[in-house]
CSV table of C-alpha atoms in Angstrom, one decimal:
chain,number,residue,atom,x,y,z
A,25,MET,CA,26.7,6.9,-25.2
A,26,ARG,CA,24.7,9.3,-23.0
A,27,ILE,CA,26.8,12.3,-22.0
A,28,ILE,CA,26.2,15.2,-19.6
A,29,LEU,CA,28.2,18.2,-20.5
A,30,ALA,CA,28.7,21.0,-17.9
A,31,ALA,CA,30.0,24.5,-18.5
A,32,THR,CA,30.8,27.5,-16.4
A,33,PRO,CA,28.3,30.2,-17.6
A,34,ALA,CA,30.8,32.2,-19.6
A,35,THR,CA,31.3,32.2,-23.4
A,36,GLY,CA,35.0,31.2,-23.3
A,37,HIS,CA,34.1,28.2,-21.2
A,38,LEU,CA,30.8,27.2,-22.9
A,39,ASP,CA,32.0,27.4,-26.5
A,40,PRO,CA,34.5,24.4,-26.3
A,41,VAL,CA,31.8,22.3,-24.4
A,42,LEU,CA,29.2,23.1,-27.0
A,43,GLY,CA,31.6,22.2,-29.8
A,44,ILE,CA,32.1,18.8,-28.2
A,45,ALA,CA,28.3,18.4,-27.7
A,46,HIS,CA,27.8,19.1,-31.4
A,47,LEU,CA,30.6,16.7,-32.4
A,48,LEU,CA,29.1,13.9,-30.2
A,49,ARG,CA,25.6,14.4,-31.6
A,50,ARG,CA,26.9,14.1,-35.1
A,51,HIS,CA,28.3,10.7,-34.2
A,52,GLY,CA,25.1,9.4,-32.7
A,53,HIS,CA,25.6,10.1,-29.0
A,54,GLU,CA,22.9,11.6,-26.7
A,55,THR,CA,23.9,14.9,-25.0
A,56,LEU,CA,22.5,17.1,-22.2
A,57,VAL,CA,24.2,20.4,-21.4
A,58,LEU,CA,24.2,21.9,-17.9
A,59,THR,CA,25.1,25.6,-17.7
A,60,GLY,CA,23.7,29.1,-16.9
A,61,SER,CA,20.1,30.0,-17.9
A,62,ALA,CA,21.3,32.9,-20.1
A,63,PHE,CA,22.7,30.3,-22.6
A,64,ARG,CA,19.5,28.2,-23.0
A,65,GLU,CA,18.9,29.3,-26.6
A,66,ARG,CA,22.6,28.8,-27.6
A,67,VAL,CA,22.6,25.2,-26.2
A,68,GLN,CA,19.2,24.3,-27.7
A,69,ALA,CA,20.4,25.6,-31.1
A,70,THR,CA,22.9,22.7,-31.2
A,71,GLY,CA,20.2,20.1,-30.7
A,72,ALA,CA,21.4,19.1,-27.3
A,73,GLY,CA,19.2,19.0,-24.3
A,74,PHE,CA,19.5,21.8,-21.8
A,75,ALA,CA,19.5,21.9,-18.0
A,76,ALA,CA,19.8,25.2,-16.1
A,77,LEU,CA,22.1,25.7,-13.1
A,78,PRO,CA,20.4,26.8,-9.9
A,79,PRO,CA,21.0,30.4,-8.8
A,80,ASP,CA,23.7,29.4,-6.3
A,81,GLY,CA,25.6,27.6,-9.1
A,82,ASP,CA,25.0,30.2,-11.9
A,83,CYS,CA,27.8,32.7,-11.5
A,84,LEU,CA,27.6,35.9,-13.6
A,85,CYS,CA,28.4,35.5,-17.2
A,86,ASP,CA,30.4,38.8,-17.2
A,87,ILE,CA,33.6,37.4,-15.7
A,88,GLY,CA,36.0,40.3,-15.2
A,89,THR,CA,33.5,43.1,-14.9
A,90,GLY,CA,32.1,44.6,-11.7
A,91,LEU,CA,34.8,43.0,-9.7
A,92,ALA,CA,37.5,44.4,-7.4
A,93,ASP,CA,39.6,47.1,-8.9
A,94,HIS,CA,43.1,45.9,-9.6
A,95,THR,CA,44.7,49.2,-8.5
A,96,ARG,CA,43.0,49.1,-5.1
A,97,LEU,CA,43.5,45.5,-4.2
A,98,GLY,CA,46.6,44.7,-6.1
A,99,ARG,CA,47.1,42.2,-8.9
A,100,GLY,CA,47.1,39.0,-6.8
A,101,ALA,CA,44.1,39.9,-4.6
A,102,ALA,CA,42.0,41.0,-7.6
A,103,LEU,CA,42.7,37.8,-9.5
A,104,ALA,CA,41.9,35.8,-6.4
A,105,ALA,CA,38.6,37.6,-6.0
A,106,GLU,CA,37.7,36.8,-9.6
A,107,LEU,CA,38.5,33.2,-9.2
A,108,ASP,CA,36.7,32.9,-5.9
A,109,ARG,CA,33.5,34.5,-7.2
A,110,ALA,CA,33.3,32.9,-10.6
A,111,PHE,CA,34.5,29.3,-9.8
A,112,VAL,CA,34.8,28.4,-6.1
A,113,LYS,CA,31.7,29.9,-4.6
A,114,PRO,CA,29.3,28.3,-7.1
A,115,MET,CA,30.9,24.8,-6.6
A,116,VAL,CA,28.3,23.4,-4.2
A,117,GLY,CA,25.3,24.5,-6.3
A,118,GLN,CA,26.9,23.2,-9.4
A,119,PHE,CA,27.7,19.8,-7.8
A,120,ARG,CA,24.2,19.3,-6.5
A,121,ALA,CA,22.7,20.1,-9.9
A,122,LEU,CA,25.1,17.7,-11.6
A,123,ALA,CA,24.5,15.0,-9.0
A,124,SER,CA,20.8,15.3,-9.5
A,125,LEU,CA,21.1,15.1,-13.3
A,126,ILE,CA,23.3,12.0,-13.0
A,127,ASP,CA,20.6,10.3,-10.8
A,128,SER,CA,17.9,11.0,-13.4
A,129,TYR,CA,19.8,10.9,-16.7
A,130,ARG,CA,22.1,8.0,-15.9
A,131,PRO,CA,24.9,9.1,-18.2
A,132,ASP,CA,27.9,7.0,-19.3
A,133,GLY,CA,30.1,10.1,-18.8
A,134,VAL,CA,30.4,13.7,-17.8
A,135,ILE,CA,32.4,16.3,-19.7
A,136,ALA,CA,33.1,19.7,-18.1
A,137,ASP,CA,35.3,22.7,-18.6
A,138,HIS,CA,38.2,22.5,-16.2
A,139,LEU,CA,37.0,25.3,-14.0
A,140,PHE,CA,33.5,23.9,-13.6
A,141,LEU,CA,34.4,22.9,-10.1
A,142,GLY,CA,31.1,21.2,-9.5
A,143,ALA,CA,32.6,18.2,-11.3
A,144,VAL,CA,35.5,18.0,-8.9
A,145,PRO,CA,33.7,15.9,-6.2
A,146,LEU,CA,32.8,13.5,-8.9
A,147,MET,CA,36.3,13.0,-10.3
A,148,LEU,CA,37.7,12.6,-6.8
A,149,SER,CA,35.2,9.8,-6.1
A,150,PRO,CA,36.1,6.1,-6.7
A,151,PRO,CA,35.8,5.4,-10.5
A,152,ALA,CA,33.6,2.3,-9.9
A,153,THR,CA,30.9,4.5,-8.2
A,154,ARG,CA,30.5,7.1,-10.9
A,155,PRO,CA,30.5,7.8,-14.7
A,156,PHE,CA,33.8,8.7,-16.2
A,157,VAL,CA,34.8,12.4,-16.1
A,158,ALA,CA,36.5,14.2,-19.0
A,159,SER,CA,37.7,17.8,-18.6
A,160,CYS,CA,38.3,20.5,-21.1
A,161,GLY,CA,41.3,22.8,-20.6
A,162,VAL,CA,39.8,26.1,-21.9
A,163,THR,CA,42.8,28.3,-21.0
A,164,PHE,CA,46.5,27.7,-20.4
A,165,LEU,CA,47.4,24.3,-18.9
A,166,GLY,CA,47.3,24.9,-15.1
A,167,LEU,CA,49.7,22.1,-14.0
A,168,PRO,CA,52.4,23.4,-11.6
A,169,ARG,CA,55.3,24.8,-13.6
A,170,GLU,CA,58.5,22.8,-13.7
A,171,ASP,CA,60.5,26.0,-13.3
A,172,GLY,CA,58.8,26.7,-9.9
A,173,LEU,CA,57.2,30.0,-11.0
A,174,PRO,CA,53.6,30.7,-10.0
A,175,HIS,CA,50.7,31.1,-12.4
A,176,GLY,CA,48.7,34.3,-12.8
A,177,PHE,CA,51.4,36.9,-13.2
A,178,GLY,CA,52.7,36.2,-16.7
A,179,LEU,CA,56.2,35.2,-15.6
A,180,SER,CA,58.1,33.9,-18.6
A,181,SER,CA,60.7,31.1,-18.5
A,182,ALA,CA,62.6,33.1,-21.1
A,183,GLN,CA,63.4,35.9,-18.7
A,184,ASP,CA,67.0,36.5,-17.5
A,185,PRO,CA,67.5,34.3,-14.4
A,186,ALA,CA,68.4,37.3,-12.2
A,187,ALA,CA,65.3,39.2,-13.4
A,188,ARG,CA,63.1,36.2,-13.0
A,189,ALA,CA,64.3,35.6,-9.4
A,190,ALA,CA,63.7,39.2,-8.5
A,191,GLU,CA,60.2,39.1,-9.9
A,192,GLN,CA,59.4,35.8,-8.3
A,193,ALA,CA,60.5,37.3,-4.9
A,194,LEU,CA,57.9,40.0,-5.4
A,195,VAL,CA,54.9,38.0,-6.6
A,196,THR,CA,55.3,34.8,-4.5
A,197,PRO,CA,54.2,36.5,-1.3
A,198,GLN,CA,51.3,38.1,-3.2
A,199,THR,CA,50.3,34.7,-4.6
A,200,GLU,CA,50.4,32.9,-1.2
A,201,ALA,CA,48.5,35.7,0.5
A,202,ALA,CA,45.8,36.1,-2.1
A,203,PHE,CA,45.3,32.6,-3.3
A,204,GLY,CA,45.5,31.0,0.1
A,205,SER,CA,42.0,32.1,1.1
A,206,VAL,CA,40.6,30.8,-2.2
A,207,GLN,CA,42.3,27.5,-1.8
A,208,ALA,CA,41.1,27.3,1.8
A,209,ARG,CA,37.5,27.8,0.6
A,210,PHE,CA,38.0,25.1,-2.0
A,211,VAL,CA,39.3,22.6,0.5
A,212,SER,CA,36.6,23.4,3.1
A,213,THR,CA,33.9,23.1,0.5
A,214,LEU,CA,35.0,19.7,-0.6
A,215,GLN,CA,35.2,18.5,3.0
A,216,ALA,CA,31.7,19.7,3.7
A,217,ILE,CA,30.5,17.7,0.7
A,218,GLY,CA,32.3,14.7,2.1
A,219,VAL,CA,35.1,14.4,-0.4
A,220,LYS,CA,38.8,14.3,0.5
A,221,PRO,CA,40.5,17.3,-1.1
A,222,ARG,CA,43.3,16.7,-3.6
A,223,GLY,CA,45.3,19.3,-5.6
A,224,SER,CA,44.5,23.0,-6.0
A,225,PHE,CA,41.4,24.5,-7.5
A,226,LEU,CA,43.4,25.6,-10.5
A,227,ASP,CA,45.0,22.2,-11.4
A,228,VAL,CA,42.7,19.6,-9.8
A,229,ALA,CA,40.9,18.7,-13.2
A,230,ALA,CA,44.2,18.4,-15.0
A,231,GLN,CA,45.5,16.1,-12.3
A,232,HIS,CA,42.5,14.0,-11.6
A,233,ALA,CA,40.0,13.9,-14.5
A,234,ASP,CA,39.9,10.5,-16.3
A,235,ILE,CA,40.5,12.3,-19.6
A,236,PHE,CA,41.8,15.8,-20.0
A,237,TRP,CA,41.7,17.6,-23.4
A,238,GLN,CA,43.9,20.7,-23.5
A,239,GLY,CA,43.1,23.4,-26.1
A,240,GLY,CA,46.1,24.4,-28.2
A,241,LEU,CA,49.5,22.8,-28.7
A,242,PRO,CA,52.4,21.8,-26.5
A,243,GLU,CA,54.5,24.7,-27.9
A,244,LEU,CA,52.1,27.2,-26.4
A,245,ASP,CA,53.0,26.1,-22.9
A,246,TYR,CA,56.4,26.3,-21.1
A,247,PRO,CA,58.8,23.4,-21.4
A,248,ARG,CA,57.5,20.3,-19.6
A,249,ALA,CA,59.5,17.0,-19.5
A,250,ASN,CA,56.7,14.6,-18.8
A,251,LEU,CA,53.0,15.2,-19.6
A,252,PRO,CA,50.6,12.8,-17.9
A,253,THR,CA,49.2,10.3,-20.4
A,254,HIS,CA,45.6,11.3,-19.7
A,255,ILE,CA,46.3,14.8,-21.0
A,256,ARG,CA,46.1,15.3,-24.8
A,257,HIS,CA,46.4,18.6,-26.7
A,258,ILE,CA,43.6,18.8,-29.3
A,259,GLY,CA,44.5,22.0,-31.2
A,260,LEU,CA,41.2,23.7,-32.0
A,261,TRP,CA,38.0,22.8,-30.2
A,262,PRO,CA,35.3,21.3,-32.4
A,263,ALA,CA,33.3,24.1,-34.1
A,264,VAL,CA,29.7,24.9,-33.5
A,265,PRO,CA,27.9,26.1,-36.7
A,266,GLN,CA,26.8,29.7,-36.1
A,267,ARG,CA,25.0,32.1,-38.4
A,268,VAL,CA,26.3,35.6,-37.9
A,269,GLU,CA,25.2,38.2,-40.4
A,270,LEU,CA,28.1,39.9,-42.1
A,271,PRO,CA,28.3,43.7,-42.0
A,272,ASP,CA,27.4,45.6,-45.2
A,273,TRP,CA,31.0,46.6,-45.7
A,274,ALA,CA,32.3,42.9,-45.8
A,275,GLU,CA,32.2,42.6,-49.6
A,276,ARG,CA,34.4,45.8,-50.0
A,277,LEU,CA,37.4,44.6,-48.0
A,278,ALA,CA,39.3,43.0,-50.9
A,279,ASP,CA,40.8,46.2,-52.2
A,280,GLY,CA,44.5,45.3,-51.8
A,281,ARG,CA,45.0,46.8,-48.4
A,282,ARG,CA,46.2,44.6,-45.5
A,283,LEU,CA,43.7,43.8,-42.8
A,284,ILE,CA,44.2,44.3,-39.1
A,285,LEU,CA,41.7,42.9,-36.6
A,286,VAL,CA,41.2,44.3,-33.2
A,287,THR,CA,39.0,42.6,-30.6
A,288,GLN,CA,38.5,43.4,-26.9
A,289,GLY,CA,36.9,40.0,-26.2
A,290,THR,CA,33.4,38.9,-25.6
A,291,VAL,CA,32.9,40.3,-22.1
A,292,ALA,CA,35.4,43.1,-21.5
A,293,ASN,CA,33.6,45.6,-23.7
A,294,GLY,CA,32.3,48.0,-21.1
A,295,ASP,CA,35.1,50.5,-21.9
A,296,LEU,CA,36.2,50.4,-25.5
A,297,GLU,CA,38.9,53.0,-24.6
A,298,GLN,CA,40.9,50.2,-23.2
A,299,LEU,CA,42.1,48.7,-26.5
A,300,LEU,CA,39.6,48.9,-29.4
A,301,LEU,CA,39.4,52.7,-29.9
A,302,PRO,CA,43.0,53.4,-29.1
A,303,THR,CA,44.0,50.9,-31.8
A,304,LEU,CA,41.8,52.5,-34.4
A,305,ARG,CA,43.3,55.9,-33.6
A,306,ALA,CA,46.9,54.5,-33.5
A,307,LEU,CA,46.5,53.2,-37.1
A,308,ALA,CA,44.3,56.0,-38.5
A,309,HIS,CA,47.3,57.4,-40.5
A,310,ARG,CA,47.9,54.1,-42.3
A,311,ASN,CA,46.2,54.4,-45.7
A,312,ASP,CA,47.6,51.0,-46.6
A,313,LEU,CA,45.6,49.2,-43.9
A,314,ILE,CA,42.0,48.5,-43.1
A,315,VAL,CA,41.4,48.1,-39.4
A,316,ILE,CA,38.5,45.9,-38.4
A,317,GLY,CA,37.0,46.2,-35.0
A,318,ALA,CA,34.5,43.8,-33.2
A,319,THR,CA,32.7,45.4,-30.3
A,320,GLY,CA,31.6,42.1,-28.7
A,321,GLY,CA,27.9,42.5,-29.3
A,322,ARG,CA,27.6,46.2,-28.6
A,323,ASP,CA,25.9,48.3,-31.2
A,324,PRO,CA,28.6,50.3,-33.0
A,325,THR,CA,26.1,52.8,-34.4
A,326,GLY,CA,27.2,56.3,-33.4
A,327,ILE,CA,30.8,55.4,-32.7
A,328,ILE,CA,33.0,57.8,-34.8
A,329,VAL,CA,35.9,55.9,-36.4
A,330,PRO,CA,38.8,56.8,-38.8
A,331,ASP,CA,38.3,56.5,-42.5
A,332,ASN,CA,40.3,53.3,-42.7
A,333,ALA,CA,38.4,51.6,-39.9
A,334,ARG,CA,35.3,49.3,-40.0
A,335,LEU,CA,33.2,48.3,-36.9
A,336,ALA,CA,30.7,45.5,-36.4
A,337,ALA,CA,28.9,44.2,-33.3
A,338,ASN,CA,30.0,40.7,-34.0
A,339,LEU,CA,32.3,39.1,-36.6
A,340,PRO,CA,32.6,35.4,-37.4
A,341,LEU,CA,36.3,34.8,-36.7
A,342,ASP,CA,36.4,31.8,-39.0
A,343,TRP,CA,35.4,34.2,-41.8
A,344,VAL,CA,37.7,37.1,-41.1
A,345,LEU,CA,40.9,35.5,-39.6
A,346,PRO,CA,42.1,33.7,-42.8
A,347,HIS,CA,42.4,37.2,-44.4
A,348,VAL,CA,44.0,39.1,-41.5
A,349,HIS,CA,47.6,40.1,-41.4
A,350,ALA,CA,47.8,41.0,-37.7
A,351,LEU,CA,45.6,40.8,-34.6
A,352,VAL,CA,45.4,43.2,-31.7
A,353,SER,CA,43.7,41.5,-28.8
A,354,ASN,CA,43.2,41.5,-25.1
A,355,GLY,CA,44.2,37.8,-25.2
A,356,GLY,CA,41.1,35.7,-25.0
A,357,PHE,CA,42.3,32.1,-25.3
A,358,GLY,CA,39.7,31.1,-27.9
A,359,THR,CA,40.5,34.0,-30.2
A,360,VAL,CA,44.2,33.4,-29.8
A,361,LEU,CA,44.0,29.8,-30.8
A,362,LEU,CA,41.9,30.6,-33.9
A,363,ALA,CA,44.3,33.3,-34.9
A,364,LEU,CA,47.4,31.1,-34.5
A,365,ALA,CA,45.7,28.3,-36.5
A,366,CYS,CA,45.5,30.8,-39.3
A,367,GLY,CA,49.1,31.9,-38.9
A,368,VAL,CA,48.2,35.4,-37.7
A,369,PRO,CA,50.8,37.1,-35.4
A,370,MET,CA,49.4,39.3,-32.7
A,371,VAL,CA,49.8,42.1,-30.2
A,372,ILE,CA,48.3,41.2,-26.8
A,373,ALA,CA,47.2,43.8,-24.3
A,374,GLY,CA,45.3,42.2,-21.4
A,375,GLU,CA,45.6,41.9,-17.6
A,376,SER,CA,42.3,40.4,-16.2
A,377,GLU,CA,41.5,36.7,-15.6
A,378,ASP,CA,44.0,34.5,-17.5
A,379,LYS,CA,45.2,37.2,-20.0
A,380,ARG,CA,48.6,37.8,-18.4
A,381,GLU,CA,49.5,34.2,-18.7
A,382,ILE,CA,48.2,33.9,-22.3
A,383,ALA,CA,50.1,37.0,-23.4
A,384,ALA,CA,53.3,35.7,-21.8
A,385,ARG,CA,53.0,32.4,-23.6
A,386,ILE,CA,52.4,34.1,-26.9
A,387,ALA,CA,55.5,36.2,-26.4
A,388,SER,CA,57.5,33.2,-25.4
A,389,SER,CA,56.4,31.3,-28.5
A,390,GLY,CA,57.6,34.2,-30.7
A,391,ALA,CA,54.2,34.6,-32.4
A,392,GLY,CA,53.4,37.9,-30.9
A,393,LEU,CA,54.2,40.8,-28.6
A,394,ASP,CA,53.0,41.3,-25.0
A,395,LEU,CA,52.4,44.9,-24.1
A,396,ARG,CA,51.9,43.9,-20.4
A,397,THR,CA,49.0,46.3,-19.9
A,398,ALA,CA,45.3,46.3,-20.6
A,399,ARG,CA,45.5,50.0,-21.5
A,400,PRO,CA,48.4,50.5,-24.0
A,401,ASN,CA,49.2,53.8,-25.5
A,402,GLN,CA,48.8,54.5,-29.2
A,403,ALA,CA,52.5,54.6,-29.8
A,404,ASP,CA,53.1,51.1,-28.4
A,405,ILE,CA,50.2,49.7,-30.4
A,406,SER,CA,51.4,51.3,-33.6
A,407,ALA,CA,55.0,50.1,-33.0
A,408,GLY,CA,53.7,46.6,-32.2
A,409,VAL,CA,51.6,46.3,-35.4
A,410,GLU,CA,54.5,47.7,-37.5
A,411,ALA,CA,56.8,44.9,-36.1
A,412,LEU,CA,54.3,42.3,-37.1
A,413,LEU,CA,53.9,43.7,-40.6
A,414,GLU,CA,57.6,43.8,-41.4
A,415,ALA,CA,58.6,41.8,-44.5
A,416,ASN,CA,60.8,39.4,-42.6
A,417,SER,CA,58.9,39.6,-39.3
A,418,PRO,CA,60.1,36.8,-36.9
A,419,HIS,CA,56.7,36.9,-35.3
A,420,ARG,CA,55.0,36.1,-38.6
A,421,ARG,CA,57.4,33.2,-39.2
A,422,ALA,CA,56.7,31.8,-35.7
A,423,ALA,CA,52.9,32.2,-36.2
A,424,HIS,CA,53.1,30.3,-39.5
A,425,ALA,CA,55.1,27.5,-37.9
A,426,ILE,CA,52.5,27.1,-35.1
A,427,ALA,CA,49.7,27.1,-37.8
A,428,ASN,CA,51.4,24.1,-39.3
A,429,GLY,CA,51.2,22.4,-36.0
A,430,PHE,CA,47.5,23.1,-35.8
A,431,ALA,CA,47.0,21.7,-39.3
A,432,ARG,CA,48.5,18.4,-38.1
A,433,CYS,CA,46.5,18.2,-34.9
A,434,HIS,CA,43.0,16.8,-35.5
A,435,GLY,CA,41.0,17.6,-32.4
A,436,ASP,CA,37.8,16.0,-33.4
A,437,ALA,CA,39.5,12.6,-34.0
A,438,ILE,CA,41.5,12.9,-30.7
A,439,ILE,CA,38.3,13.5,-28.7
A,440,LEU,CA,36.4,10.6,-30.3
A,441,GLU,CA,39.4,8.3,-30.0
A,442,SER,CA,39.9,9.2,-26.3
A,443,LEU,CA,36.3,8.4,-25.5
A,444,GLU,CA,36.3,5.1,-27.3
A,445,GLU,CA,39.6,4.1,-25.7
A,446,HIS,CA,38.2,4.9,-22.3
A,447,ARG,CA,34.9,3.0,-23.1
A,448,LEU,CA,36.9,-0.1,-24.2
A,449,GLY,CA,39.0,0.1,-21.1
A,450,MET,CA,36.0,0.3,-18.8
A,451,SER,CA,34.5,-2.7,-20.6
A,452,ARG,CA,37.6,-4.8,-20.1
A,453,ALA,CA,37.7,-3.8,-16.5
A,454,ALA,CA,34.1,-4.9,-16.0
């Protein structure tokens, strides 16, 4: 098959798409990736073709930075501003670029991350007039919650009913006021393109794509009675081989001490005082631990760290996570999935983008603790890590149980089977 793959120009959205492109190429399919120009070399390194988004469809890669201040606008308004800038505003430019590629490339199908909204006009068009559309759920499943609570605020189904009702009464007006303008732009943009709007910008792909692959496992979502049949959980996304040079201290880690990994994500590294450096200081007194920090590409030279800490600009997570005893993270979905697949319990401290929702789901699953802030104090970090390291930690048991689920979920096979089933179905229909 000939496949166009489209990705929002942000690492957490591009990585799953690149993994699928690599998987398809290994099985003889022809692939072309449409994404931001900053990622040209990464795409071409997989052997896939590359097409650059035009300027009006190429949102900034640093989602979550340089945006409205949460304390000034409020949580709901700030989150809405991020979603509008990163996903809704680029939709027309993305759609035009995708439509042009379809005309010239003549693909059998299009695969896009679920917030690449330029694919929405395609999936809302009659199936007989277009290639099939598969969508990748690169964060929590955005279908409406069956308990009626809104997304975006990290509201857990496990809360006491009275507390949940009180919190919902506070956040629902914020949600309606903040997200209403973003949804209105989404609707008016589709109408201007000539497509009848359906669904919300957050769940339209999960509702209307021909195939929807959701990263992770069902137990990482809130209880849901009936999942639509076109949605399949795939565990981990297909891996993309990457060569990351190990730091010079890598060979000296196996000295009997337990390893703690702290990461502040791939884009939220403008201020390492949010989480990374406070974690190093919080655990500096623990001579029985080695605390490893990844700065997300920033040069760690010159950063003064405790004796039991090690820093690197980048760390290959598939190398380090199998040896880690606990993770302290801002809650990036990709990192969380990789950690859980290795049975690593975690402390989550994040607020921007989807981090509140991911942290709440980790806490609900039992596999970690949600500190409910992006700037935790050292005492809370230390207490959280200690709870994960306890001999009979329930968080460690829960993480190990989830890891068993990942081991039974073969994402590569699910993706290939889904595509083949859809191809056969289209053939029979023709």
